[in-house]
CSV table of C-alpha atoms in Angstrom, one decimal:
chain,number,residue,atom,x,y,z
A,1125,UNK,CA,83.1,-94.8,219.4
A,1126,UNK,CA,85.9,-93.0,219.0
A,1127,UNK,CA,84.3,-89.3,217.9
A,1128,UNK,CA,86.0,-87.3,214.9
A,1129,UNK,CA,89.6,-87.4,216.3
A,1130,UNK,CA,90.2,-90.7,217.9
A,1131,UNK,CA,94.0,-90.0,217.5
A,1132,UNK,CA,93.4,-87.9,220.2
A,1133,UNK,CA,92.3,-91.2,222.4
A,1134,UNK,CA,95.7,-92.8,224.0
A,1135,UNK,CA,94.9,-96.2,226.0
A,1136,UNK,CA,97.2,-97.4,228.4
A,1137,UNK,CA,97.9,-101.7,228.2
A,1138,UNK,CA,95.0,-103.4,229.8
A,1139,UNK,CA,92.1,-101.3,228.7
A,1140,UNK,CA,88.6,-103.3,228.6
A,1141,UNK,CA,86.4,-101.0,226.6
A,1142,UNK,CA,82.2,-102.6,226.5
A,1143,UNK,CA,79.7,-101.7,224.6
A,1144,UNK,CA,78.2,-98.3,223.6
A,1145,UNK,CA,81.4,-96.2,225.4
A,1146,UNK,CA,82.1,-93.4,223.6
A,1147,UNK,CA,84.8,-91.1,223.5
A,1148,UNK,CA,84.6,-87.6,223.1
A,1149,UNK,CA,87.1,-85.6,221.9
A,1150,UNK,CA,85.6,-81.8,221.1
A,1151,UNK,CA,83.2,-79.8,222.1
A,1152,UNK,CA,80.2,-78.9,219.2
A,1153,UNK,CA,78.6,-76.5,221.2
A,1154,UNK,CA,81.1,-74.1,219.3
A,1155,UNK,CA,79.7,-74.8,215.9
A,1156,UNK,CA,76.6,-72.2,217.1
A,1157,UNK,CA,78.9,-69.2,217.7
A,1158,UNK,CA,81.3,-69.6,214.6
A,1159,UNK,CA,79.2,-67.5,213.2
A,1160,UNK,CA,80.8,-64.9,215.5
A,1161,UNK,CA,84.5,-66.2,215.7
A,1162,UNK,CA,85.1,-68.3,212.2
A,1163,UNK,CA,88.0,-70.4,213.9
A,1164,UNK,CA,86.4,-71.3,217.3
A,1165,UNK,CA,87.8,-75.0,218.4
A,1166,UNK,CA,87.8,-77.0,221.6
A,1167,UNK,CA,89.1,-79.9,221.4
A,1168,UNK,CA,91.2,-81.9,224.2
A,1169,UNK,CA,92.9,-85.3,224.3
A,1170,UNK,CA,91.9,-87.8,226.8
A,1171,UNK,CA,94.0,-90.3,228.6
A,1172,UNK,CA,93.2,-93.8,229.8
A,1173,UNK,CA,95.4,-95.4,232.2
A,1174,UNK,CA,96.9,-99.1,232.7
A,1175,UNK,CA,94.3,-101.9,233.6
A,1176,UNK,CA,91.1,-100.1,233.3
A,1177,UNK,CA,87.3,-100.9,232.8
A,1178,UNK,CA,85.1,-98.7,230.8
A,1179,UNK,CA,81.5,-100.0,231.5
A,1180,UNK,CA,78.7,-100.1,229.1
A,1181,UNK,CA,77.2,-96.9,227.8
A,1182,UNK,CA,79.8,-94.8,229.3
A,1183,UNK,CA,80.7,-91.6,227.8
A,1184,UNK,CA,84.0,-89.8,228.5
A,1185,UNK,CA,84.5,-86.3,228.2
A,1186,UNK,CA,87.5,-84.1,226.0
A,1187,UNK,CA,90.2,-83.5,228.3
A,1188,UNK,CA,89.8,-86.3,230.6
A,1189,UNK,CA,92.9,-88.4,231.8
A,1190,UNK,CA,91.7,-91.9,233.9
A,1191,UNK,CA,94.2,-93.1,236.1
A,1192,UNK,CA,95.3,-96.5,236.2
A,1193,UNK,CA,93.8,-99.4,238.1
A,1194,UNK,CA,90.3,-97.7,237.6
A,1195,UNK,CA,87.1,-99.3,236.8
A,1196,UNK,CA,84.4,-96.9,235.6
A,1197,UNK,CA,80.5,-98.1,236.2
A,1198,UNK,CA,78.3,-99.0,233.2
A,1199,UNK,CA,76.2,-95.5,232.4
A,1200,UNK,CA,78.9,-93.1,233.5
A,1201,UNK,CA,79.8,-89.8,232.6
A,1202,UNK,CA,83.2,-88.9,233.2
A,1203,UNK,CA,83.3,-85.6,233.0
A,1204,UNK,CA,86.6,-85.1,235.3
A,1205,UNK,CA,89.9,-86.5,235.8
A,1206,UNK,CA,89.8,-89.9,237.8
A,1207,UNK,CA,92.6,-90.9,240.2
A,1208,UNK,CA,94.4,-94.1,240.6
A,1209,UNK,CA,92.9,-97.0,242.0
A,1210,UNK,CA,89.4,-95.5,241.9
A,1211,UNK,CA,85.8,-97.1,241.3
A,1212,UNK,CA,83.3,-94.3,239.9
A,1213,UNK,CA,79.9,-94.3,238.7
A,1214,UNK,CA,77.2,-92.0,238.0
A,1215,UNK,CA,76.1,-88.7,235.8
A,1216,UNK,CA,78.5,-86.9,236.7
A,1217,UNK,CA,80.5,-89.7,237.9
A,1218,UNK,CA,81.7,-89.8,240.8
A,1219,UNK,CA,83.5,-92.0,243.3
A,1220,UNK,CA,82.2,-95.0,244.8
A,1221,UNK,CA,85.5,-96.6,246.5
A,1222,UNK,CA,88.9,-97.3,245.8
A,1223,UNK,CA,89.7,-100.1,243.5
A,1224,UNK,CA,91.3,-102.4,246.4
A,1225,UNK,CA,88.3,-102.3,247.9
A,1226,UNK,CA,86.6,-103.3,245.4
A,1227,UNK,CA,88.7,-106.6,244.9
A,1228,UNK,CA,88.6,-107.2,248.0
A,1229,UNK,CA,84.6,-107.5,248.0
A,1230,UNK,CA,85.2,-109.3,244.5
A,1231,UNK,CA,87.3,-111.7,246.1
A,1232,UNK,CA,85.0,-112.8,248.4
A,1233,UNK,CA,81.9,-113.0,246.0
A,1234,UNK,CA,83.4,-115.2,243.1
A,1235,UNK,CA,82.4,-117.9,241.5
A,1236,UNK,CA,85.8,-118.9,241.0
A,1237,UNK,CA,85.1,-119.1,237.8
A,1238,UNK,CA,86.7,-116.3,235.7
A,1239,UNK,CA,89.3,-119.3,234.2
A,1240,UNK,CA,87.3,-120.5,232.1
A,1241,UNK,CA,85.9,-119.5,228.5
A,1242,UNK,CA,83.3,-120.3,225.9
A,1243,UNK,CA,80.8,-123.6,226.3
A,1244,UNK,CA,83.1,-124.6,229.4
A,1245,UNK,CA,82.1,-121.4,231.4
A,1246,UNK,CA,78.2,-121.9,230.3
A,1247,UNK,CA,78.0,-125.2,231.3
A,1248,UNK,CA,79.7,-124.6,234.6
A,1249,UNK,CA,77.7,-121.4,235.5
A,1250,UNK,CA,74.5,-123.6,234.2
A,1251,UNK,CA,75.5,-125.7,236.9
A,1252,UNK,CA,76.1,-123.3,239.5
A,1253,UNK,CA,72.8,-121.6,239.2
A,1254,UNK,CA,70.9,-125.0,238.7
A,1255,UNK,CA,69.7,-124.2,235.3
A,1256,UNK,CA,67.6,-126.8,233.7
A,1257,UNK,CA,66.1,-125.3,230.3
């Protein structure tokens, strides 16, 4: 979800966005005290990098920029700006470890499958885990 203004969203190349991320771009906490200043606005642009994962159900703040090369853990809430080549996760999030070491863990954990898509991947991962159902 892209909130009221999603013009105010710019993705960098490379951007995998899951499910249930939202994007927000203002803050509605000012709509109690217009009573008392008639033009109060806050709202903020936020920046995604190049090559970055937003996992599921992670919201992102106005004003946020995320660096590139950044993966950002399913549940997050990125509340500040995020540095290159970082891994975060949590509410606030925060870091975890740098995205090279992060591949370098992924590297030695895969199934070496990640080439292939559709009814080829689920028969091979079928096979893998020795699923008979």
């Amino acid at each position: 979800m892209f909130g009221t203004e999603p013009w105010c969203v710019t993705l960098g190349n490379h951007v995998h966005i899951t499910g249930d991320v939202v994007f927000i771009t203002h803050d509605g906490g000012t709509l109690i005290y217009r009573h008392l200043v008639p033009d109060l606005e806050i709202t903020k642009p936020i920046k995604i990098g190049d090559y970055v994962y937003i996992g599921y159900r992670s919201i992102i703040m106005p004003g946020v920029t995320i660096g590139n090369n950044c993966i950002i853990a399913a549940g997050s809430v990125v509340t500040k700006n995020i540095p290159d080549n970082s891994v975060v996760g949590g509410v606030p999030a925060k870091l975890i470890k740098s995205s090279f070491d992060y591949f370098e863990k992924i590297k030695q954990e895969s199934l070496r499958l990640g080439h292939l898509k559709g009814v080829e991947k689920d028969l091979e991962l079928k096979k893998y885990f020795s699923y008979k159902g």
